[in-house]
PDB file of C-alpha atoms in Angstrom:
ATOM      1  CA  MET A  96     -24.383  21.733   7.655  1.00 63.00           C
ATOM      2  CA  THR A  97     -25.040  25.267   6.512  1.00 66.00           C
ATOM      3  CA  GLU A  98     -21.785  26.966   5.569  1.00 63.00           C
ATOM      4  CA  HIS A  99     -20.658  29.814   7.789  1.00 63.00           C
ATOM      5  CA  ASP A 100     -17.744  32.254   7.635  1.00 63.00           C
ATOM      6  CA  ARG A 101     -16.595  31.127  11.082  1.00 61.00           C
ATOM      7  CA  PHE A 102     -16.167  27.530   9.918  1.00 55.00           C
ATOM      8  CA  LYS A 103     -13.839  27.545   6.915  1.00 53.00           C
ATOM      9  CA  THR A 104     -13.212  23.809   7.135  1.00 56.00           C
ATOM     10  CA  GLY A 105     -16.865  22.875   6.790  1.00 74.00           C
ATOM     11  CA  LYS A 106     -16.432  19.151   6.134  1.00 83.00           C
ATOM     12  CA  LYS A 107     -14.360  18.546   9.257  1.00 86.00           C
ATOM     13  CA  PHE A 108     -16.845  20.503  11.339  1.00 85.00           C
ATOM     14  CA  ALA A 109     -19.762  18.503   9.929  1.00 86.00           C
ATOM     15  CA  LEU A 110     -17.925  15.202  10.438  1.00 91.00           C
ATOM     16  CA  THR A 111     -17.155  16.114  14.035  1.00 91.00           C
ATOM     17  CA  LEU A 112     -20.800  16.827  14.769  1.00 90.00           C
ATOM     18  CA  GLY A 113     -21.832  13.581  13.077  1.00 92.00           C
ATOM     19  CA  ILE A 114     -19.316  11.561  15.081  1.00 95.00           C
ATOM     20  CA  LYS A 115     -20.456  13.184  18.322  1.00 95.00           C
ATOM     21  CA  ALA A 116     -24.053  12.282  17.474  1.00 95.00           C
ATOM     22  CA  SER A 117     -23.203   8.667  16.615  1.00 95.00           C
ATOM     23  CA  LYS A 118     -24.238   6.024  19.147  1.00 94.00           C
ATOM     24  CA  ASN A 119     -21.808   3.223  18.301  1.00 94.00           C
ATOM     25  CA  GLU A 120     -18.077   2.650  18.458  1.00 96.00           C
ATOM     26  CA  HIS A 121     -17.249   1.763  14.844  1.00 97.00           C
ATOM     27  CA  LEU A 122     -17.441   4.550  12.264  1.00 97.00           C
ATOM     28  CA  LEU A 123     -17.467   3.928   8.505  1.00 97.00           C
ATOM     29  CA  PHE A 124     -17.006   6.808   6.058  1.00 96.00           C
ATOM     30  CA  THR A 125     -17.657   7.481   2.405  1.00 96.00           C
ATOM     31  CA  ASP A 126     -18.708  10.458   0.263  1.00 93.00           C
ATOM     32  CA  ALA A 127     -22.075  11.422  -1.146  1.00 91.00           C
ATOM     33  CA  ASP A 128     -21.002  10.791  -4.757  1.00 91.00           C
ATOM     34  CA  CYS A 129     -19.779   7.240  -4.124  1.00 96.00           C
ATOM     35  CA  LYS A 130     -21.344   3.821  -4.630  1.00 97.00           C
ATOM     36  CA  PRO A 131     -20.173   0.528  -3.081  1.00 97.00           C
ATOM     37  CA  ALA A 132     -19.190  -2.342  -5.345  1.00 97.00           C
ATOM     38  CA  SER A 133     -21.556  -4.686  -3.520  1.00 97.00           C
ATOM     39  CA  GLU A 134     -24.118  -4.893  -0.742  1.00 97.00           C
ATOM     40  CA  ASN A 135     -21.392  -6.467   1.420  1.00 97.00           C
ATOM     41  CA  TRP A 136     -19.323  -3.280   1.686  1.00 97.00           C
ATOM     42  CA  ILE A 137     -20.287  -2.555   5.298  1.00 97.00           C
ATOM     43  CA  SER A 138     -19.850  -6.135   6.499  1.00 97.00           C
ATOM     44  CA  ARG A 139     -16.485  -6.475   4.739  1.00 97.00           C
ATOM     45  CA  MET A 140     -15.111  -3.318   6.329  1.00 97.00           C
ATOM     46  CA  ALA A 141     -16.646  -3.954   9.759  1.00 96.00           C
ATOM     47  CA  ALA A 142     -15.319  -7.507   9.946  1.00 96.00           C
ATOM     48  CA  ASN A 143     -11.795  -6.123  10.346  1.00 97.00           C
ATOM     49  CA  PHE A 144     -12.454  -4.639  13.780  1.00 95.00           C
ATOM     50  CA  ALA A 145     -10.774  -7.386  15.758  1.00 88.00           C
ATOM     51  CA  SER A 146      -9.143  -6.758  19.125  1.00 86.00           C
ATOM     52  CA  GLY A 147      -6.815  -3.774  18.971  1.00 92.00           C
ATOM     53  CA  VAL A 148      -7.825  -2.621  15.474  1.00 96.00           C
ATOM     54  CA  GLN A 149      -8.807   1.037  15.346  1.00 97.00           C
ATOM     55  CA  ILE A 150      -8.383   1.928  11.655  1.00 98.00           C
ATOM     56  CA  VAL A 151      -9.478   0.050   8.517  1.00 98.00           C
ATOM     57  CA  LEU A 152      -8.181   1.279   5.171  1.00 98.00           C
ATOM     58  CA  GLY A 153     -10.327   0.540   2.129  1.00 97.00           C
ATOM     59  CA  TYR A 154      -9.853   1.163  -1.584  1.00 97.00           C
ATOM     60  CA  SER A 155     -11.839   3.550  -3.759  1.00 96.00           C
ATOM     61  CA  PRO A 156     -11.384   3.288  -7.545  1.00 96.00           C
ATOM     62  CA  TYR A 157     -12.928   5.557 -10.144  1.00 95.00           C
ATOM     63  CA  TYR A 158     -15.441   4.379 -12.711  1.00 95.00           C
ATOM     64  CA  LYS A 159     -13.942   3.639 -16.101  1.00 94.00           C
ATOM     65  CA  LYS A 160     -15.108   6.222 -18.606  1.00 92.00           C
ATOM     66  CA  GLY A 161     -13.713   7.580 -21.844  1.00 87.00           C
ATOM     67  CA  GLY A 162     -11.150  10.341 -22.108  1.00 91.00           C
ATOM     68  CA  PHE A 163      -7.616  11.127 -21.075  1.00 92.00           C
ATOM     69  CA  ILE A 164      -8.462  12.715 -17.688  1.00 92.00           C
ATOM     70  CA  ASN A 165     -10.397   9.629 -16.623  1.00 94.00           C
ATOM     71  CA  ALA A 166      -7.614   7.255 -17.643  1.00 94.00           C
ATOM     72  CA  PHE A 167      -4.858   9.224 -15.929  1.00 94.00           C
ATOM     73  CA  THR A 168      -6.948   9.791 -12.792  1.00 93.00           C
ATOM     74  CA  ARG A 169      -7.527   6.061 -12.496  1.00 95.00           C
ATOM     75  CA  PHE A 170      -3.820   5.375 -13.079  1.00 96.00           C
ATOM     76  CA  GLU A 171      -2.765   7.904 -10.435  1.00 93.00           C
ATOM     77  CA  THR A 172      -5.294   6.446  -7.988  1.00 95.00           C
ATOM     78  CA  ILE A 173      -3.847   2.951  -8.414  1.00 96.00           C
ATOM     79  CA  LYS A 174      -0.280   4.212  -7.993  1.00 95.00           C
ATOM     80  CA  THR A 175      -1.242   6.107  -4.835  1.00 93.00           C
ATOM     81  CA  ALA A 176      -3.182   3.142  -3.450  1.00 95.00           C
ATOM     82  CA  THR A 177      -0.262   0.818  -4.177  1.00 96.00           C
ATOM     83  CA  SER A 178       1.933   3.050  -2.053  1.00 95.00           C
ATOM     84  CA  TYR A 179      -0.272   3.626   0.989  1.00 95.00           C
ATOM     85  CA  LEU A 180      -1.851   0.161   1.095  1.00 96.00           C
ATOM     86  CA  SER A 181       1.496  -1.618   0.751  1.00 96.00           C
ATOM     87  CA  GLY A 182       2.863   0.706   3.429  1.00 95.00           C
ATOM     88  CA  ALA A 183       0.110  -0.374   5.796  1.00 96.00           C
ATOM     89  CA  LEU A 184       0.546  -4.055   4.910  1.00 96.00           C
ATOM     90  CA  THR A 185       4.266  -3.855   5.722  1.00 96.00           C
ATOM     91  CA  GLY A 186       3.769  -2.065   9.032  1.00 95.00           C
ATOM     92  CA  ASP A 187       4.044   1.600   8.041  1.00 96.00           C
ATOM     93  CA  PRO A 188       0.538   3.038   7.500  1.00 96.00           C
ATOM     94  CA  TYR A 189       0.703   6.697   6.533  1.00 95.00           C
ATOM     95  CA  MET A 190      -2.567   7.684   4.869  1.00 93.00           C
ATOM     96  CA  GLY A 191      -6.096   6.658   3.956  1.00 94.00           C
ATOM     97  CA  ILE A 192      -8.883   7.756   1.620  1.00 93.00           C
ATOM     98  CA  GLY A 193     -12.041   9.230   3.121  1.00 93.00           C
ATOM     99  CA  ARG A 194     -14.225   7.638   0.450  1.00 94.00           C
ATOM    100  CA  ASN A 195     -13.584   4.253   2.061  1.00 97.00           C
ATOM    101  CA  LEU A 196     -12.279   4.502   5.592  1.00 97.00           C
ATOM    102  CA  ALA A 197     -13.271   3.227   9.017  1.00 97.00           C
ATOM    103  CA  TYR A 198     -12.036   3.982  12.515  1.00 97.00           C
ATOM    104  CA  THR A 199     -13.271   3.920  16.083  1.00 97.00           C
ATOM    105  CA  LYS A 200     -15.017   6.658  17.964  1.00 97.00           C
ATOM    106  CA  THR A 201     -12.627   6.125  20.862  1.00 96.00           C
ATOM    107  CA  LEU A 202      -9.626   6.845  18.636  1.00 96.00           C
ATOM    108  CA  PHE A 203     -11.240   9.986  17.247  1.00 95.00           C
ATOM    109  CA  PHE A 204     -11.871  11.547  20.635  1.00 95.00           C
ATOM    110  CA  SER A 205      -8.648  10.358  22.255  1.00 94.00           C
ATOM    111  CA  ALA A 206      -6.828  12.065  19.360  1.00 91.00           C
ATOM    112  CA  LYS A 207      -8.949  15.221  19.809  1.00 90.00           C
ATOM    113  CA  GLY A 208     -10.465  14.761  16.393  1.00 89.00           C
ATOM    114  CA  PHE A 209      -9.196  17.100  13.699  1.00 89.00           C
ATOM    115  CA  ALA A 210      -8.020  19.762  16.165  1.00 86.00           C
ATOM    116  CA  SER A 211      -4.368  19.733  15.086  1.00 84.00           C
ATOM    117  CA  HIS A 212      -5.231  20.423  11.438  1.00 84.00           C
ATOM    118  CA  MET A 213      -8.619  22.117  11.617  1.00 81.00           C
ATOM    119  CA  HIS A 214      -7.040  25.144   9.920  1.00 79.00           C
ATOM    120  CA  VAL A 215      -6.485  23.064   6.736  1.00 80.00           C
ATOM    121  CA  ILE A 216      -9.451  22.556   4.427  1.00 78.00           C
ATOM    122  CA  SER A 217      -8.490  18.962   3.571  1.00 79.00           C
ATOM    123  CA  GLY A 218      -6.935  16.187   5.616  1.00 81.00           C
ATOM    124  CA  ASP A 219      -9.975  14.707   7.349  1.00 87.00           C
ATOM    125  CA  ASP A 220      -8.794  11.349   5.990  1.00 90.00           C
ATOM    126  CA  ASP A 221      -5.083  11.216   5.137  1.00 91.00           C
ATOM    127  CA  LEU A 222      -3.828  13.563   7.861  1.00 92.00           C
ATOM    128  CA  PHE A 223      -5.931  11.858  10.509  1.00 93.00           C
ATOM    129  CA  VAL A 224      -4.572   8.461   9.494  1.00 95.00           C
ATOM    130  CA  ASN A 225      -1.030   9.793   9.174  1.00 94.00           C
ATOM    131  CA  GLN A 226      -1.083  11.107  12.720  1.00 94.00           C
ATOM    132  CA  HIS A 227      -2.759   8.182  14.442  1.00 95.00           C
ATOM    133  CA  ALA A 228      -2.187   4.976  12.469  1.00 96.00           C
ATOM    134  CA  THR A 229       0.293   2.450  13.850  1.00 95.00           C
ATOM    135  CA  PRO A 230       1.438  -1.015  12.706  1.00 95.00           C
ATOM    136  CA  ASP A 231      -0.728  -2.542  15.439  1.00 95.00           C
ATOM    137  CA  ASN A 232      -3.971  -0.567  15.131  1.00 96.00           C
ATOM    138  CA  THR A 233      -4.357  -0.466  11.323  1.00 97.00           C
ATOM    139  CA  VAL A 234      -5.499  -3.117   8.822  1.00 97.00           C
ATOM    140  CA  VAL A 235      -6.285  -3.150   5.105  1.00 97.00           C
ATOM    141  CA  GLU A 236      -9.432  -4.461   3.393  1.00 97.00           C
ATOM    142  CA  LEU A 237      -8.925  -5.391  -0.273  1.00 96.00           C
ATOM    143  CA  SER A 238     -11.860  -7.608  -1.159  1.00 96.00           C
ATOM    144  CA  PRO A 239     -13.442  -6.447  -4.454  1.00 96.00           C
ATOM    145  CA  GLU A 240     -16.763  -6.445  -2.567  1.00 97.00           C
ATOM    146  CA  SER A 241     -15.416  -3.688  -0.320  1.00 97.00           C
ATOM    147  CA  PHE A 242     -14.390  -1.303  -3.111  1.00 98.00           C
ATOM    148  CA  MET A 243     -16.108   2.083  -3.147  1.00 98.00           C
ATOM    149  CA  PHE A 244     -16.528   3.515  -6.646  1.00 97.00           C
ATOM    150  CA  THR A 245     -16.804   7.174  -7.522  1.00 94.00           C
ATOM    151  CA  GLU A 246     -16.894   9.406 -10.597  1.00 92.00           C
ATOM    152  CA  ALA A 247     -13.670  11.025 -11.794  1.00 88.00           C
ATOM    153  CA  LYS A 248     -13.527  14.695 -12.715  1.00 84.00           C
ATOM    154  CA  THR A 249     -14.380  15.352 -16.342  1.00 80.00           C
ATOM    155  CA  THR A 250     -12.687  18.721 -16.939  1.00 83.00           C
ATOM    156  CA  PHE A 251      -9.109  19.847 -16.423  1.00 80.00           C
ATOM    157  CA  LYS A 252     -10.256  22.770 -14.255  1.00 80.00           C
ATOM    158  CA  SER A 253     -12.147  20.600 -11.768  1.00 78.00           C
ATOM    159  CA  TRP A 254      -9.351  18.008 -11.763  1.00 71.00           C
ATOM    160  CA  PHE A 255      -6.754  20.712 -11.107  1.00 74.00           C
ATOM    161  CA  LYS A 256      -8.696  22.084  -8.124  1.00 74.00           C
ATOM    162  CA  GLN A 257      -9.102  18.610  -6.659  1.00 69.00           C
ATOM    163  CA  LYS A 258      -5.422  17.726  -6.968  1.00 72.00           C
ATOM    164  CA  LYS A 259      -4.264  21.089  -5.646  1.00 66.00           C
ATOM    165  CA  ARG A 260      -6.420  20.548  -2.568  1.00 65.00           C
ATOM    166  CA  HIS A 261      -5.093  17.022  -2.048  1.00 63.00           C
ATOM    167  CA  MET A 262      -1.436  18.000  -2.417  1.00 64.00           C
ATOM    168  CA  GLY A 263      -1.775  20.884   0.017  1.00 62.00           C
ATOM    169  CA  VAL A 264      -1.818  18.623   3.082  1.00 75.00           C
ATOM    170  CA  GLY A 265       1.277  16.557   2.283  1.00 75.00           C
ATOM    171  CA  LYS A 266       3.549  19.091   3.993  1.00 79.00           C
ATOM    172  CA  LEU A 267       1.835  18.245   7.301  1.00 85.00           C
ATOM    173  CA  TYR A 268       2.638  14.527   7.172  1.00 89.00           C
ATOM    174  CA  LYS A 269       5.133  13.032   9.613  1.00 91.00           C
ATOM    175  CA  ASN A 270       8.729  13.798   8.643  1.00 93.00           C
ATOM    176  CA  GLN A 271       9.632  10.247   7.646  1.00 94.00           C
ATOM    177  CA  HIS A 272       6.618  10.002   5.374  1.00 93.00           C
ATOM    178  CA  ARG A 273       7.289  13.367   3.757  1.00 91.00           C
ATOM    179  CA  ARG A 274      10.863  12.293   3.077  1.00 93.00           C
ATOM    180  CA  MET A 275       9.730   8.946   1.673  1.00 94.00           C
ATOM    181  CA  LEU A 276       7.157  10.460  -0.669  1.00 91.00           C
ATOM    182  CA  SER A 277       9.472  13.291  -1.711  1.00 91.00           C
ATOM    183  CA  PHE A 278      12.269  10.849  -2.520  1.00 94.00           C
ATOM    184  CA  ASP A 279       9.946   8.765  -4.688  1.00 94.00           C
ATOM    185  CA  ALA A 280       8.621  11.814  -6.545  1.00 93.00           C
ATOM    186  CA  VAL A 281      11.986  13.520  -7.096  1.00 94.00           C
ATOM    187  CA  SER A 282      13.965  10.374  -7.963  1.00 95.00           C
ATOM    188  CA  GLY A 283      11.367   9.277 -10.512  1.00 95.00           C
ATOM    189  CA  PHE A 284      11.343  12.710 -12.120  1.00 95.00           C
ATOM    190  CA  ILE A 285      15.160  12.938 -12.208  1.00 95.00           C
ATOM    191  CA  PHE A 286      15.324   9.512 -13.844  1.00 95.00           C
ATOM    192  CA  TYR A 287      13.236  10.712 -16.787  1.00 95.00           C
ATOM    193  CA  ILE A 288      15.055  14.064 -17.028  1.00 95.00           C
ATOM    194  CA  LEU A 289      18.419  12.308 -17.204  1.00 95.00           C
ATOM    195  CA  LEU A 290      17.081   9.769 -19.699  1.00 95.00           C
ATOM    196  CA  ILE A 291      15.903  12.534 -22.034  1.00 94.00           C
ATOM    197  CA  LEU A 292      19.138  14.497 -21.652  1.00 94.00           C
ATOM    198  CA  PHE A 293      21.310  11.434 -22.314  1.00 93.00           C
ATOM    199  CA  LEU A 294      19.337  10.677 -25.484  1.00 93.00           C
ATOM    200  CA  ILE A 295      19.356  14.276 -26.738  1.00 93.00           C
ATOM    201  CA  LEU A 296      23.073  14.735 -26.059  1.00 91.00           C
ATOM    202  CA  ARG A 297      23.796  11.202 -27.318  1.00 88.00           C
ATOM    203  CA  TYR A 298      25.763  10.435 -24.180  1.00 90.00           C
ATOM    204  CA  GLU A 299      25.794   6.650 -23.751  1.00 89.00           C
ATOM    205  CA  PRO A 300      22.376   6.350 -25.456  1.00 90.00           C
ATOM    206  CA  LEU A 301      22.431   2.545 -25.519  1.00 93.00           C
ATOM    207  CA  LEU A 302      23.185   2.379 -21.806  1.00 93.00           C
ATOM    208  CA  ALA A 303      20.412   4.902 -21.070  1.00 92.00           C
ATOM    209  CA  LEU A 304      17.885   2.998 -23.181  1.00 94.00           C
ATOM    210  CA  GLY A 305      19.010  -0.285 -21.641  1.00 95.00           C
ATOM    211  CA  LEU A 306      18.423   1.016 -18.119  1.00 94.00           C
ATOM    212  CA  TYR A 307      15.031   2.384 -19.132  1.00 95.00           C
ATOM    213  CA  VAL A 308      13.928  -0.908 -20.704  1.00 96.00           C
ATOM    214  CA  PHE A 309      15.183  -2.886 -17.697  1.00 96.00           C
ATOM    215  CA  ARG A 310      13.250  -0.595 -15.314  1.00 94.00           C
ATOM    216  CA  LEU A 311      10.135  -0.774 -17.492  1.00 94.00           C
ATOM    217  CA  ILE A 312      10.192  -4.580 -17.643  1.00 96.00           C
ATOM    218  CA  LEU A 313      10.462  -4.749 -13.850  1.00 95.00           C
ATOM    219  CA  GLN A 314       7.611  -2.265 -13.459  1.00 94.00           C
ATOM    220  CA  MET A 315       5.296  -4.068 -15.851  1.00 93.00           C
ATOM    221  CA  ALA A 316       6.025  -7.427 -14.220  1.00 94.00           C
ATOM    222  CA  ILE A 317       5.317  -6.071 -10.747  1.00 93.00           C
ATOM    223  CA  TYR A 318       2.324  -3.918 -11.656  1.00 94.00           C
ATOM    224  CA  ASN A 319       0.557  -6.513 -13.792  1.00 94.00           C
ATOM    225  CA  ARG A 320      -0.994  -8.270 -10.798  1.00 93.00           C
ATOM    226  CA  ILE A 321      -1.525  -5.040  -8.858  1.00 95.00           C
ATOM    227  CA  PHE A 322      -3.442  -3.332 -11.657  1.00 95.00           C
ATOM    228  CA  LYS A 323      -5.688  -6.372 -12.041  1.00 94.00           C
ATOM    229  CA  LYS A 324      -6.328  -6.469  -8.287  1.00 95.00           C
ATOM    230  CA  LEU A 325      -7.153  -2.770  -8.100  1.00 95.00           C
ATOM    231  CA  ASN A 326      -9.571  -2.667 -11.032  1.00 92.00           C
ATOM    232  CA  GLY A 327      -7.234  -1.157 -13.601  1.00 93.00           C
ATOM    233  CA  LYS A 328      -5.954  -3.966 -15.800  1.00 92.00           C
ATOM    234  CA  ASP A 329      -6.713  -1.902 -18.925  1.00 93.00           C
ATOM    235  CA  LEU A 330      -4.279   0.781 -17.718  1.00 93.00           C
ATOM    236  CA  TRP A 331      -1.296  -1.568 -17.536  1.00 91.00           C
ATOM    237  CA  TRP A 332      -0.544  -0.979 -21.222  1.00 91.00           C
ATOM    238  CA  TYR A 333      -0.329   2.794 -20.629  1.00 92.00           C
ATOM    239  CA  LEU A 334       2.400   2.400 -18.008  1.00 92.00           C
ATOM    240  CA  PRO A 335       5.331   3.654 -20.160  1.00 92.00           C
ATOM    241  CA  PHE A 336       3.600   6.963 -20.927  1.00 94.00           C
ATOM    242  CA  PHE A 337       1.604   7.469 -17.730  1.00 95.00           C
ATOM    243  CA  ASP A 338       4.591   6.757 -15.491  1.00 95.00           C
ATOM    244  CA  LEU A 339       6.468   9.708 -16.983  1.00 94.00           C
ATOM    245  CA  LEU A 340       3.377  11.887 -16.671  1.00 93.00           C
ATOM    246  CA  TYR A 341       2.782  10.674 -13.110  1.00 94.00           C
ATOM    247  CA  TYR A 342       6.197  11.780 -11.838  1.00 94.00           C
ATOM    248  CA  THR A 343       5.875  15.107 -13.624  1.00 92.00           C
ATOM    249  CA  TYR A 344       2.466  15.579 -12.019  1.00 87.00           C
ATOM    250  CA  LEU A 345       3.795  14.711  -8.539  1.00 87.00           C
ATOM    251  CA  ASN A 346       6.513  17.344  -8.710  1.00 88.00           C
ATOM    252  CA  VAL A 347       4.369  20.070 -10.261  1.00 84.00           C
ATOM    253  CA  PHE A 348       1.509  19.661  -7.802  1.00 75.00           C
ATOM    254  CA  GLY A 349       3.937  19.134  -4.943  1.00 73.00           C
ATOM    255  CA  LEU A 350       5.307  22.621  -5.598  1.00 75.00           C
ATOM    256  CA  ILE A 351       1.812  24.036  -6.041  1.00 66.00           C
ATOM    257  CA  GLY A 352       0.665  22.476  -2.780  1.00 58.00           C
ATOM    258  CA  THR A 353       3.709  23.837  -0.965  1.00 58.00           C
ATOM    259  CA  PHE A 354       3.417  27.450  -2.067  1.00 54.00           C
ATOM    260  CA  LEU A 355      -0.289  27.968  -2.783  1.00 55.00           C
ATOM    261  CA  LYS A 356      -2.915  27.820  -0.044  1.00 55.00           C
ATOM    262  CA  THR A 357      -6.264  26.236  -0.909  1.00 51.00           C
ATOM    263  CA  THR A 358      -9.193  28.083   0.682  1.00 50.00           C
ATOM    264  CA  GLN A 359     -12.128  26.577  -1.214  1.00 52.00           C
ATOM    265  CA  TRP A 360     -13.311  22.984  -1.483  1.00 45.00           C
ATOM    266  CA  LYS A 361     -14.756  23.451  -4.980  1.00 52.00           C
TER     267      LYS A 361
END
């Protein structure tokens, strides 16, 4: 689609036209810079459309490359996927990733497409899922053959723009999901702030370190299998450092997304 001043949310407009032009009921989405893990991607995702299923959530990891930005981006992607995929598996789907997402044409038009958030540049994936996913109409596909790989940003500037755009739509999630995500972000950040303060002020330092080690052991035990499953077993060893950085990132970009409006995709 040729960009036009009248259509600020160009991707949603283009997707809407594509969906209207489609001839079949099941719609499968990815991005132009993505590559499926196998030739069975389509069949793996499509096989989930049993009776009553309207949304299929897939997983989209980043290629492993060198550098700090790549490593942290992959870590953050696994943490995010752990949250929204486990939510869906336990009956509370709240978001999806447009790089690997499927839903029905009937659902799209019955929900009036992206009409409720057409004024927001992002949200064609996570906001749509947040508004219309239910425990009964949503399933998860986690076969390694269904993974959709993409390239991570290579510069801090491009990474910053991407994350600012992503965080800008969180304030439009359903209230219970905003509260859930906010609690996770704030509680994790406060934990590290208090840990640092207790150590600096030497207030019960052994107790503070003991709680930290106990939490870390639990995390590493739980995440070991998850990181292997989601194509990030090499990142498991970075958990102590990246977890601190992750909760700092969530709070910083959460504030940025709340107060700064994103008007450009790139």
